[in-house]
Structures are given as structure tokens and as C-alpha cells.
Amino acid sequence: MVLNDVNEALEVLRTKTGKTPEIGLILGSGLGELADHIADSDAVPYHDLPHFPEPTVAGHKGRFVLGKLKGKSVIAMQGRYHHYEGYSLRQVAFPVAVMKAAGIKTLLVTNAAGGINLNFAPGDLMLITDHINMLDGSPLIGPNDDAFGPRFPDMSGAYTPALIEQAEDVASRAGIHLQKGVYLATSGPQYETPAEIRMMRTLGADAVGMSTVPEVIAAAHAGLSVLGISCITNMASGILDQPLSHHEVIETAERVKEHFTQLVEGIIGQL
Ligand code: HPA
């Protein structure tokens, strides 16, 4: 990331809100409403901030919401950037650098994903234990600013084990069933072919989606603790005898929203 761009965005953010967040939230498909639970909130549209591109996907609001959730100071991204919209991976990850500069120590990332693991079912929530990057590059390609992190960052603990344990604890006390697994990121926007899904399963992926990995790479680079949760909205291509649709993804995300929200809020309360 370019430190100057991040600082310029931060400077404007600080003129819009005096809040100092400790936890960042990236809200994926269907979870955007969680931002409405944030108390005493300030909303800052991305288009008010320098170096933030305009979002293009309908239904994605495209703003930061800062305030209190379960007594914690949070900054939530209501709407995120996707590589398939035409944004570079650096652009997709840029808000993470801004949230880090704003003060966050922990990043909680959510997404919708297709289930590759045959033991999964639509509606399952999966804690991400690791990822496979099948995007066409990295958000860290280009000059490295040592103020953010090292040129060659370690990714072996990108999904913070202690946070995974905490999330499992919260889920078991709330009676929420959780899966765990490896998230594989592809650019999309087309869904995968059945042959691609068989390949991904062979490679060790449990779920596939079109987001999250650029943001997590940037977060790990910047030394943030990360927790990732996927909502398995559908079984991946070729598993069931039916075509995939965005409609199904939205419908399932809507169906499990309550559990998902309860889990995320429970985890934030524990942080
Ligand atoms: N593939 C890729 N991305 C997705 C899927 C899928 O099956 N479901 C939700 N996001």
C-alpha cells in the first residue's frame, strides 16, 4: 500500500468521525444489515474518501459504519470491493490498510461461499482455517512500504488460531453448529465448472468464493489478527444436479442471517 494514499484517506475519515475503532468488520453478501446494529454510529460513504473507488454491485452499500457493537469500538465495511468488478487487488485490499491506520488490531471477515466439502450443506457456517489464493496475483505486488509490513510476509498463521478457538467456544455455548475449512479464492464472476470444483477438492479446498483473500493477505501483512467466516450458501458446481444461481446465494444468506449475526456479535463481545 502507498502510505501517502492511506494517510490521505485516514485524514478525511477523521474529519467525518472522531471514533477510534479497535475491531474491523468486512460484511459479505447478506450480512450487511449487521451494520444496522451498531450503536451511536457514524456512516462514511467510500465516495467521500480519497483513493476509494466507486462500488458497482447492486445491494452493496459501500460505506464504513463506525460505532459500538457489544460494547466494542468497531468499524464495519458495509459493502466491499471485488476483483471481478474490475478493481485491482491493491484497490480491493486498500480499505484494510485504512482501517489498520485508523487503529484496528483485529479484522473479522465474512463472505458467501460454495461448499466443496461433501460433508457441508447450504446454510452451514465455516470458520476459515487457511486459504488458497487462485486469484491472478497479490495485493502486495508493487513497492513495499515497510511502515505496513515486511516485503515477504509470513502467511502460516494468517487466520489467528486463538480467534478460531474463541469463535468455536462462542458457537458451542450458543448451540450454533460450525464447520471449519480451507477457503479458495477465484476471481469469478462466473461460477466454477464441475471439473474445476473436482480440482479444487483435490487441492484441499473446502469452500470457494470470490472475495476475502486479498483483504486477509493485506491484514496479515499489516500484523492484524484475523477471523474469517464463510456462509456456505450453496453446494459448489457439479455436486447437486442443479445449476448455480446468485438468487440461491442471496436466499441462503438471508435464511441464516440471524445465526450468522448472533455468532459474529457473540465473538465481538468476547474480544
Ligand atoms: N462459487 C464461487 N463463489 C461463490 C459461490 C460458489 O459456488 N457461492 C457463493 N459465492
PDB file of C-alpha atoms and ligand atoms in Angstrom:
ATOM      1  CA  MET A   1       0.000   0.000   0.000  1.00  0.00           C
ATOM      2  CA  VAL A   2       1.088   3.536  -0.573  1.00  0.00           C
ATOM      3  CA  LEU A   3       1.405   5.135   2.838  1.00  0.00           C
ATOM      4  CA  ASN A   4       0.586   8.566   1.478  1.00  0.00           C
ATOM      5  CA  ASP A   5      -2.753   7.414  -0.022  1.00  0.00           C
ATOM      6  CA  VAL A   6      -3.687   5.648   3.214  1.00  0.00           C
ATOM      7  CA  ASN A   7      -2.840   8.714   5.281  1.00  0.00           C
ATOM      8  CA  GLU A   8      -4.855  10.973   2.979  1.00  0.00           C
ATOM      9  CA  ALA A   9      -7.899   8.693   3.292  1.00  0.00           C
ATOM     10  CA  LEU A  10      -7.412   8.488   7.070  1.00  0.00           C
ATOM     11  CA  GLU A  11      -7.185  12.238   7.380  1.00  0.00           C
ATOM     12  CA  VAL A  12     -10.558  12.698   5.669  1.00  0.00           C
ATOM     13  CA  LEU A  13     -12.090   9.813   7.664  1.00  0.00           C
ATOM     14  CA  ARG A  14     -11.012  11.637  10.843  1.00  0.00           C
ATOM     15  CA  THR A  15     -12.791  14.804   9.734  1.00  0.00           C
ATOM     16  CA  LYS A  16     -16.020  12.746   9.361  1.00  0.00           C
ATOM     17  CA  THR A  17     -15.826  10.846  12.655  1.00  0.00           C
ATOM     18  CA  GLY A  18     -13.926  11.215  15.898  1.00  0.00           C
ATOM     19  CA  LYS A  19     -14.220   7.496  16.659  1.00  0.00           C
ATOM     20  CA  THR A  20     -11.183   5.266  17.075  1.00  0.00           C
ATOM     21  CA  PRO A  21     -12.092   1.669  16.193  1.00  0.00           C
ATOM     22  CA  GLU A  22     -10.377  -1.391  17.671  1.00  0.00           C
ATOM     23  CA  ILE A  23     -12.089  -4.048  15.539  1.00  0.00           C
ATOM     24  CA  GLY A  24     -12.684  -4.053  11.766  1.00  0.00           C
ATOM     25  CA  LEU A  25     -15.562  -5.936  10.165  1.00  0.00           C
ATOM     26  CA  ILE A  26     -15.975  -6.766   6.486  1.00  0.00           C
ATOM     27  CA  LEU A  27     -19.585  -7.743   5.917  1.00  0.00           C
ATOM     28  CA  GLY A  28     -20.190 -10.093   2.998  1.00  0.00           C
ATOM     29  CA  SER A  29     -23.318 -10.853   0.977  1.00  0.00           C
ATOM     30  CA  GLY A  30     -26.408 -10.894   3.170  1.00  0.00           C
ATOM     31  CA  LEU A  31     -24.655  -9.728   6.346  1.00  0.00           C
ATOM     32  CA  GLY A  32     -24.635  -6.017   5.601  1.00  0.00           C
ATOM     33  CA  GLU A  33     -27.557  -5.450   7.958  1.00  0.00           C
ATOM     34  CA  LEU A  34     -25.308  -6.245  10.906  1.00  0.00           C
ATOM     35  CA  ALA A  35     -24.027  -2.699  10.498  1.00  0.00           C
ATOM     36  CA  ASP A  36     -27.517  -1.512  11.475  1.00  0.00           C
ATOM     37  CA  HIS A  37     -26.915  -2.998  14.955  1.00  0.00           C
ATOM     38  CA  ILE A  38     -24.003  -0.647  15.552  1.00  0.00           C
ATOM     39  CA  ALA A  39     -24.937   1.886  18.237  1.00  0.00           C
ATOM     40  CA  ASP A  40     -24.085   5.576  18.287  1.00  0.00           C
ATOM     41  CA  SER A  41     -22.934   5.240  14.701  1.00  0.00           C
ATOM     42  CA  ASP A  42     -21.289   7.453  12.106  1.00  0.00           C
ATOM     43  CA  ALA A  43     -21.561   6.356   8.466  1.00  0.00           C
ATOM     44  CA  VAL A  44     -18.904   7.427   5.983  1.00  0.00           C
ATOM     45  CA  PRO A  45     -19.546   6.560   2.311  1.00  0.00           C
ATOM     46  CA  TYR A  46     -16.440   5.370   0.474  1.00  0.00           C
ATOM     47  CA  HIS A  47     -17.000   8.007  -2.200  1.00  0.00           C
ATOM     48  CA  ASP A  48     -16.317  10.690   0.423  1.00  0.00           C
ATOM     49  CA  LEU A  49     -12.805   9.308   0.927  1.00  0.00           C
ATOM     50  CA  PRO A  50      -9.834   9.860  -1.379  1.00  0.00           C
ATOM     51  CA  HIS A  51      -8.432   6.802  -3.231  1.00  0.00           C
ATOM     52  CA  PHE A  52     -11.612   4.730  -2.683  1.00  0.00           C
ATOM     53  CA  PRO A  53     -13.166   3.587  -5.983  1.00  0.00           C
ATOM     54  CA  GLU A  54     -16.966   3.695  -6.501  1.00  0.00           C
ATOM     55  CA  PRO A  55     -18.681   0.330  -5.788  1.00  0.00           C
ATOM     56  CA  THR A  56     -20.623  -1.142  -8.700  1.00  0.00           C
ATOM     57  CA  VAL A  57     -22.626  -4.120  -7.365  1.00  0.00           C
ATOM     58  CA  ALA A  58     -26.320  -3.534  -6.635  1.00  0.00           C
ATOM     59  CA  GLY A  59     -27.178  -4.196  -2.997  1.00  0.00           C
ATOM     60  CA  HIS A  60     -23.691  -3.347  -1.765  1.00  0.00           C
ATOM     61  CA  LYS A  61     -23.947  -0.105   0.136  1.00  0.00           C
ATOM     62  CA  GLY A  62     -20.345   0.991   0.038  1.00  0.00           C
ATOM     63  CA  ARG A  63     -19.662   2.741   3.302  1.00  0.00           C
ATOM     64  CA  PHE A  64     -17.909   2.496   6.626  1.00  0.00           C
ATOM     65  CA  VAL A  65     -20.062   2.403   9.735  1.00  0.00           C
ATOM     66  CA  LEU A  66     -18.266   3.266  12.973  1.00  0.00           C
ATOM     67  CA  GLY A  67     -19.670   2.910  16.473  1.00  0.00           C
ATOM     68  CA  LYS A  68     -20.224   0.415  19.269  1.00  0.00           C
ATOM     69  CA  LEU A  69     -21.133  -3.227  18.852  1.00  0.00           C
ATOM     70  CA  LYS A  70     -21.401  -5.346  22.016  1.00  0.00           C
ATOM     71  CA  GLY A  71     -19.546  -2.580  23.824  1.00  0.00           C
ATOM     72  CA  LYS A  72     -16.589  -2.631  21.411  1.00  0.00           C
ATOM     73  CA  SER A  73     -15.492   0.158  19.103  1.00  0.00           C
ATOM     74  CA  VAL A  74     -15.877  -1.166  15.578  1.00  0.00           C
ATOM     75  CA  ILE A  75     -15.509  -0.015  12.005  1.00  0.00           C
ATOM     76  CA  ALA A  76     -17.633  -2.058   9.627  1.00  0.00           C
ATOM     77  CA  MET A  77     -17.383  -2.176   5.857  1.00  0.00           C
ATOM     78  CA  GLN A  78     -20.945  -2.316   4.606  1.00  0.00           C
ATOM     79  CA  GLY A  79     -20.101  -3.393   1.082  1.00  0.00           C
ATOM     80  CA  ARG A  80     -16.672  -4.378  -0.203  1.00  0.00           C
ATOM     81  CA  TYR A  81     -14.743  -4.260  -3.457  1.00  0.00           C
ATOM     82  CA  HIS A  82     -14.422  -7.392  -5.595  1.00  0.00           C
ATOM     83  CA  HIS A  83     -11.705  -8.120  -8.139  1.00  0.00           C
ATOM     84  CA  TYR A  84     -14.353  -9.227 -10.697  1.00  0.00           C
ATOM     85  CA  GLU A  85     -15.771  -5.707 -10.711  1.00  0.00           C
ATOM     86  CA  GLY A  86     -12.545  -4.602 -12.341  1.00  0.00           C
ATOM     87  CA  TYR A  87     -10.732  -3.287  -9.272  1.00  0.00           C
ATOM     88  CA  SER A  88      -7.102  -4.272  -8.843  1.00  0.00           C
ATOM     89  CA  LEU A  89      -6.221  -6.492  -5.882  1.00  0.00           C
ATOM     90  CA  ARG A  90      -4.489  -3.481  -4.335  1.00  0.00           C
ATOM     91  CA  GLN A  91      -7.704  -1.483  -4.600  1.00  0.00           C
ATOM     92  CA  VAL A  92      -9.697  -4.368  -3.090  1.00  0.00           C
ATOM     93  CA  ALA A  93      -7.347  -4.508  -0.094  1.00  0.00           C
ATOM     94  CA  PHE A  94      -6.887  -0.741   0.305  1.00  0.00           C
ATOM     95  CA  PRO A  95      -9.679  -0.266   2.915  1.00  0.00           C
ATOM     96  CA  VAL A  96      -7.937  -2.795   5.187  1.00  0.00           C
ATOM     97  CA  ALA A  97      -4.854  -0.603   5.272  1.00  0.00           C
ATOM     98  CA  VAL A  98      -7.048   2.402   6.100  1.00  0.00           C
ATOM     99  CA  MET A  99      -8.807   0.519   8.923  1.00  0.00           C
ATOM    100  CA  LYS A 100      -5.421  -0.548  10.284  1.00  0.00           C
ATOM    101  CA  ALA A 101      -4.213   3.056  10.178  1.00  0.00           C
ATOM    102  CA  ALA A 102      -7.443   4.068  11.943  1.00  0.00           C
ATOM    103  CA  GLY A 103      -6.480   1.842  14.850  1.00  0.00           C
ATOM    104  CA  ILE A 104      -7.903  -1.668  14.427  1.00  0.00           C
ATOM    105  CA  LYS A 105      -5.986  -4.627  15.854  1.00  0.00           C
ATOM    106  CA  THR A 106      -8.403  -7.348  14.744  1.00  0.00           C
ATOM    107  CA  LEU A 107     -10.230  -7.952  11.469  1.00  0.00           C
ATOM    108  CA  LEU A 108     -13.336 -10.096  11.197  1.00  0.00           C
ATOM    109  CA  VAL A 109     -14.128 -11.032   7.584  1.00  0.00           C
ATOM    110  CA  THR A 110     -17.283 -12.693   6.328  1.00  0.00           C
ATOM    111  CA  ASN A 111     -18.344 -13.954   2.922  1.00  0.00           C
ATOM    112  CA  ALA A 112     -20.674 -16.217   0.985  1.00  0.00           C
ATOM    113  CA  ALA A 113     -19.067 -19.336  -0.446  1.00  0.00           C
ATOM    114  CA  GLY A 114     -19.861 -22.518  -2.318  1.00  0.00           C
ATOM    115  CA  GLY A 115     -19.367 -25.769  -0.404  1.00  0.00           C
ATOM    116  CA  ILE A 116     -16.786 -28.119  -1.919  1.00  0.00           C
ATOM    117  CA  ASN A 117     -16.507 -30.433   1.094  1.00  0.00           C
ATOM    118  CA  LEU A 118     -19.208 -33.090   0.647  1.00  0.00           C
ATOM    119  CA  ASN A 119     -19.961 -33.057   4.377  1.00  0.00           C
ATOM    120  CA  PHE A 120     -21.167 -29.462   4.122  1.00  0.00           C
ATOM    121  CA  ALA A 121     -24.741 -28.329   3.484  1.00  0.00           C
ATOM    122  CA  PRO A 122     -26.155 -24.996   2.334  1.00  0.00           C
ATOM    123  CA  GLY A 123     -26.694 -22.793   5.382  1.00  0.00           C
ATOM    124  CA  ASP A 124     -23.589 -24.079   7.216  1.00  0.00           C
ATOM    125  CA  LEU A 125     -21.194 -21.530   8.693  1.00  0.00           C
ATOM    126  CA  MET A 126     -17.489 -22.306   8.223  1.00  0.00           C
ATOM    127  CA  LEU A 127     -14.577 -20.884  10.181  1.00  0.00           C
ATOM    128  CA  ILE A 128     -11.754 -20.300   7.731  1.00  0.00           C
ATOM    129  CA  THR A 129      -8.591 -22.038   8.934  1.00  0.00           C
ATOM    130  CA  ASP A 130      -6.481 -21.252   5.867  1.00  0.00           C
ATOM    131  CA  HIS A 131      -6.793 -20.181   2.263  1.00  0.00           C
ATOM    132  CA  ILE A 132      -5.650 -20.981  -1.265  1.00  0.00           C
ATOM    133  CA  ASN A 133      -5.103 -17.951  -3.474  1.00  0.00           C
ATOM    134  CA  MET A 134      -6.144 -18.707  -7.056  1.00  0.00           C
ATOM    135  CA  LEU A 135      -6.541 -15.033  -7.927  1.00  0.00           C
ATOM    136  CA  ASP A 136      -4.224 -13.630 -10.564  1.00  0.00           C
ATOM    137  CA  GLY A 137      -1.746 -12.123  -8.131  1.00  0.00           C
ATOM    138  CA  SER A 138      -1.423 -10.486  -4.736  1.00  0.00           C
ATOM    139  CA  PRO A 139      -2.456  -7.111  -3.310  1.00  0.00           C
ATOM    140  CA  LEU A 140       1.146  -6.754  -2.132  1.00  0.00           C
ATOM    141  CA  ILE A 141       2.665  -6.748  -5.643  1.00  0.00           C
ATOM    142  CA  GLY A 142       4.446  -3.440  -6.195  1.00  0.00           C
ATOM    143  CA  PRO A 143       6.596  -1.311  -3.940  1.00  0.00           C
ATOM    144  CA  ASN A 144       6.506  -2.406  -0.299  1.00  0.00           C
ATOM    145  CA  ASP A 145       6.130   0.160   2.413  1.00  0.00           C
ATOM    146  CA  ASP A 146       7.925  -1.178   5.476  1.00  0.00           C
ATOM    147  CA  ALA A 147       5.667   1.010   7.625  1.00  0.00           C
ATOM    148  CA  PHE A 148       2.878  -1.525   6.885  1.00  0.00           C
ATOM    149  CA  GLY A 149       4.762  -4.776   6.953  1.00  0.00           C
ATOM    150  CA  PRO A 150       7.653  -6.802   5.557  1.00  0.00           C
ATOM    151  CA  ARG A 151       8.367  -7.392   1.863  1.00  0.00           C
ATOM    152  CA  PHE A 152       7.897 -11.152   2.271  1.00  0.00           C
ATOM    153  CA  PRO A 153       5.233 -11.639   4.951  1.00  0.00           C
ATOM    154  CA  ASP A 154       4.561 -14.981   6.630  1.00  0.00           C
ATOM    155  CA  MET A 155       1.104 -16.410   5.880  1.00  0.00           C
ATOM    156  CA  SER A 156       1.315 -19.513   8.096  1.00  0.00           C
ATOM    157  CA  GLY A 157      -0.811 -18.022  10.859  1.00  0.00           C
ATOM    158  CA  ALA A 158      -2.908 -15.638   8.760  1.00  0.00           C
ATOM    159  CA  TYR A 159      -6.138 -16.922  10.360  1.00  0.00           C
ATOM    160  CA  THR A 160      -5.378 -16.388  14.033  1.00  0.00           C
ATOM    161  CA  PRO A 161      -5.674 -19.759  15.849  1.00  0.00           C
ATOM    162  CA  ALA A 162      -6.704 -18.153  19.155  1.00  0.00           C
ATOM    163  CA  LEU A 163      -9.619 -16.386  17.427  1.00  0.00           C
ATOM    164  CA  ILE A 164     -10.751 -19.651  15.817  1.00  0.00           C
ATOM    165  CA  GLU A 165     -10.795 -21.242  19.285  1.00  0.00           C
ATOM    166  CA  GLN A 166     -12.751 -18.311  20.703  1.00  0.00           C
ATOM    167  CA  ALA A 167     -15.276 -18.498  17.877  1.00  0.00           C
ATOM    168  CA  GLU A 168     -15.760 -22.240  18.455  1.00  0.00           C
ATOM    169  CA  ASP A 169     -16.332 -21.531  22.108  1.00  0.00           C
ATOM    170  CA  VAL A 170     -18.965 -18.875  21.423  1.00  0.00           C
ATOM    171  CA  ALA A 171     -20.703 -21.118  18.885  1.00  0.00           C
ATOM    172  CA  SER A 172     -20.858 -24.132  21.161  1.00  0.00           C
ATOM    173  CA  ARG A 173     -22.322 -22.084  24.014  1.00  0.00           C
ATOM    174  CA  ALA A 174     -24.916 -20.592  21.629  1.00  0.00           C
ATOM    175  CA  GLY A 175     -25.719 -24.000  20.139  1.00  0.00           C
ATOM    176  CA  ILE A 176     -24.589 -22.922  16.668  1.00  0.00           C
ATOM    177  CA  HIS A 177     -23.136 -25.710  14.554  1.00  0.00           C
ATOM    178  CA  LEU A 178     -19.857 -24.736  12.859  1.00  0.00           C
ATOM    179  CA  GLN A 179     -17.722 -26.232  10.126  1.00  0.00           C
ATOM    180  CA  LYS A 180     -14.027 -25.477   9.668  1.00  0.00           C
ATOM    181  CA  GLY A 181     -12.026 -25.481   6.489  1.00  0.00           C
ATOM    182  CA  VAL A 182      -9.901 -24.018   3.738  1.00  0.00           C
ATOM    183  CA  TYR A 183     -11.312 -21.194   1.586  1.00  0.00           C
ATOM    184  CA  LEU A 184     -10.188 -20.965  -2.013  1.00  0.00           C
ATOM    185  CA  ALA A 185     -10.487 -17.640  -3.824  1.00  0.00           C
ATOM    186  CA  THR A 186     -11.083 -17.360  -7.555  1.00  0.00           C
ATOM    187  CA  SER A 187     -11.671 -14.139  -9.473  1.00  0.00           C
ATOM    188  CA  GLY A 188     -15.142 -15.060 -10.776  1.00  0.00           C
ATOM    189  CA  PRO A 189     -17.514 -13.623 -11.806  1.00  0.00           C
ATOM    190  CA  GLN A 190     -18.547 -16.883 -13.435  1.00  0.00           C
ATOM    191  CA  TYR A 191     -19.171 -19.778 -11.092  1.00  0.00           C
ATOM    192  CA  GLU A 192     -16.820 -22.740 -11.425  1.00  0.00           C
ATOM    193  CA  THR A 193     -17.177 -25.712 -13.725  1.00  0.00           C
ATOM    194  CA  PRO A 194     -17.679 -29.164 -12.165  1.00  0.00           C
ATOM    195  CA  ALA A 195     -14.131 -30.087 -13.315  1.00  0.00           C
ATOM    196  CA  GLU A 196     -12.711 -27.018 -11.559  1.00  0.00           C
ATOM    197  CA  ILE A 197     -14.516 -27.992  -8.352  1.00  0.00           C
ATOM    198  CA  ARG A 198     -13.064 -31.531  -8.511  1.00  0.00           C
ATOM    199  CA  MET A 199      -9.607 -29.958  -8.965  1.00  0.00           C
ATOM    200  CA  MET A 200     -10.151 -27.610  -6.016  1.00  0.00           C
ATOM    201  CA  ARG A 201     -11.235 -30.504  -3.789  1.00  0.00           C
ATOM    202  CA  THR A 202      -8.089 -32.401  -4.775  1.00  0.00           C
ATOM    203  CA  LEU A 203      -6.057 -29.312  -3.852  1.00  0.00           C
ATOM    204  CA  GLY A 204      -7.541 -29.316  -0.351  1.00  0.00           C
ATOM    205  CA  ALA A 205     -10.228 -26.647  -0.579  1.00  0.00           C
ATOM    206  CA  ASP A 206     -13.447 -26.957   1.428  1.00  0.00           C
ATOM    207  CA  ALA A 207     -15.193 -23.864   0.095  1.00  0.00           C
ATOM    208  CA  VAL A 208     -14.836 -21.488  -2.852  1.00  0.00           C
ATOM    209  CA  GLY A 209     -15.622 -17.805  -3.218  1.00  0.00           C
ATOM    210  CA  MET A 210     -14.686 -14.587  -4.964  1.00  0.00           C
ATOM    211  CA  SER A 211     -13.506 -12.397  -2.083  1.00  0.00           C
ATOM    212  CA  THR A 212     -11.706 -12.262   1.288  1.00  0.00           C
ATOM    213  CA  VAL A 213      -8.234 -13.473   0.283  1.00  0.00           C
ATOM    214  CA  PRO A 214      -6.890 -10.064  -0.871  1.00  0.00           C
ATOM    215  CA  GLU A 215      -8.117  -8.430   2.332  1.00  0.00           C
ATOM    216  CA  VAL A 216      -6.678 -11.202   4.525  1.00  0.00           C
ATOM    217  CA  ILE A 217      -3.284 -11.039   2.775  1.00  0.00           C
ATOM    218  CA  ALA A 218      -3.186  -7.290   3.443  1.00  0.00           C
ATOM    219  CA  ALA A 219      -4.299  -7.825   7.052  1.00  0.00           C
ATOM    220  CA  ALA A 220      -1.669 -10.497   7.710  1.00  0.00           C
ATOM    221  CA  HIS A 221       0.951  -8.255   6.106  1.00  0.00           C
ATOM    222  CA  ALA A 222      -0.055  -5.465   8.482  1.00  0.00           C
ATOM    223  CA  GLY A 223       0.119  -7.741  11.537  1.00  0.00           C
ATOM    224  CA  LEU A 224      -3.631  -7.789  12.238  1.00  0.00           C
ATOM    225  CA  SER A 225      -5.321 -10.721  13.957  1.00  0.00           C
ATOM    226  CA  VAL A 226      -7.871 -12.206  11.554  1.00  0.00           C
ATOM    227  CA  LEU A 227     -11.008 -14.265  11.880  1.00  0.00           C
ATOM    228  CA  GLY A 228     -12.775 -15.382   8.682  1.00  0.00           C
ATOM    229  CA  ILE A 229     -16.247 -16.897   8.470  1.00  0.00           C
ATOM    230  CA  SER A 230     -17.928 -18.224   5.331  1.00  0.00           C
ATOM    231  CA  CYS A 231     -21.618 -18.759   4.931  1.00  0.00           C
ATOM    232  CA  ILE A 232     -21.974 -21.842   2.729  1.00  0.00           C
ATOM    233  CA  THR A 233     -24.792 -20.567   0.553  1.00  0.00           C
ATOM    234  CA  ASN A 234     -24.833 -23.418  -1.957  1.00  0.00           C
ATOM    235  CA  MET A 235     -23.052 -26.615  -2.823  1.00  0.00           C
ATOM    236  CA  ALA A 236     -20.396 -25.903  -5.459  1.00  0.00           C
ATOM    237  CA  SER A 237     -20.822 -26.666  -9.134  1.00  0.00           C
ATOM    238  CA  GLY A 238     -21.494 -30.260 -10.185  1.00  0.00           C
ATOM    239  CA  ILE A 239     -22.237 -31.603  -6.686  1.00  0.00           C
ATOM    240  CA  LEU A 240     -26.008 -31.370  -6.882  1.00  0.00           C
ATOM    241  CA  ASP A 241     -27.946 -31.912 -10.067  1.00  0.00           C
ATOM    242  CA  GLN A 242     -28.914 -28.246 -10.432  1.00  0.00           C
ATOM    243  CA  PRO A 243     -27.475 -25.026 -11.841  1.00  0.00           C
ATOM    244  CA  LEU A 244     -25.940 -22.390  -9.546  1.00  0.00           C
ATOM    245  CA  SER A 245     -27.580 -19.027  -9.190  1.00  0.00           C
ATOM    246  CA  HIS A 246     -26.905 -15.759  -7.424  1.00  0.00           C
ATOM    247  CA  HIS A 247     -30.533 -15.960  -6.311  1.00  0.00           C
ATOM    248  CA  GLU A 248     -29.785 -19.133  -4.293  1.00  0.00           C
ATOM    249  CA  VAL A 249     -26.732 -17.466  -2.740  1.00  0.00           C
ATOM    250  CA  ILE A 250     -28.786 -14.470  -1.571  1.00  0.00           C
ATOM    251  CA  GLU A 251     -31.678 -16.640  -0.393  1.00  0.00           C
ATOM    252  CA  THR A 252     -29.483 -18.873   1.792  1.00  0.00           C
ATOM    253  CA  ALA A 253     -27.539 -15.919   3.191  1.00  0.00           C
ATOM    254  CA  GLU A 254     -30.889 -14.374   4.115  1.00  0.00           C
ATOM    255  CA  ARG A 255     -32.057 -17.614   5.762  1.00  0.00           C
ATOM    256  CA  VAL A 256     -29.024 -17.960   8.084  1.00  0.00           C
ATOM    257  CA  LYS A 257     -28.582 -14.252   8.719  1.00  0.00           C
ATOM    258  CA  GLU A 258     -29.870 -14.492  12.271  1.00  0.00           C
ATOM    259  CA  HIS A 259     -27.444 -17.254  13.319  1.00  0.00           C
ATOM    260  CA  PHE A 260     -24.612 -15.555  11.489  1.00  0.00           C
ATOM    261  CA  THR A 261     -25.323 -12.227  13.210  1.00  0.00           C
ATOM    262  CA  GLN A 262     -25.619 -13.921  16.597  1.00  0.00           C
ATOM    263  CA  LEU A 263     -22.267 -15.665  16.096  1.00  0.00           C
ATOM    264  CA  VAL A 264     -20.438 -12.538  14.941  1.00  0.00           C
ATOM    265  CA  GLU A 265     -21.864 -10.426  17.760  1.00  0.00           C
ATOM    266  CA  GLY A 266     -21.063 -13.149  20.285  1.00  0.00           C
ATOM    267  CA  ILE A 267     -17.462 -13.244  19.085  1.00  0.00           C
ATOM    268  CA  ILE A 268     -17.104  -9.473  19.178  1.00  0.00           C
ATOM    269  CA  GLY A 269     -18.430  -9.449  22.736  1.00  0.00           C
ATOM    270  CA  GLN A 270     -15.619 -11.859  23.699  1.00  0.00           C
ATOM    271  CA  LEU A 271     -12.762  -9.990  22.024  1.00  0.00           C
TER     272      LEU A 271
HETATM  273  N1  HPA B   1     -18.580 -20.270  -6.171  1.00  0.00           N
HETATM  274  C1  HPA B   1     -17.921 -19.095  -6.058  1.00  0.00           C
HETATM  275  N2  HPA B   1     -18.323 -18.105  -5.269  1.00  0.00           N
HETATM  276  C2  HPA B   1     -19.442 -18.297  -4.558  1.00  0.00           C
HETATM  277  C3  HPA B   1     -20.179 -19.475  -4.633  1.00  0.00           C
HETATM  278  C4  HPA B   1     -19.726 -20.517  -5.489  1.00  0.00           C
HETATM  279  O1  HPA B   1     -20.335 -21.611  -5.596  1.00  0.00           O
HETATM  280  N3  HPA B   1     -21.254 -19.337  -3.784  1.00  0.00           N
HETATM  281  C5  HPA B   1     -21.147 -18.097  -3.231  1.00  0.00           C
HETATM  282  N4  HPA B   1     -20.058 -17.462  -3.685  1.00  0.00           N
END
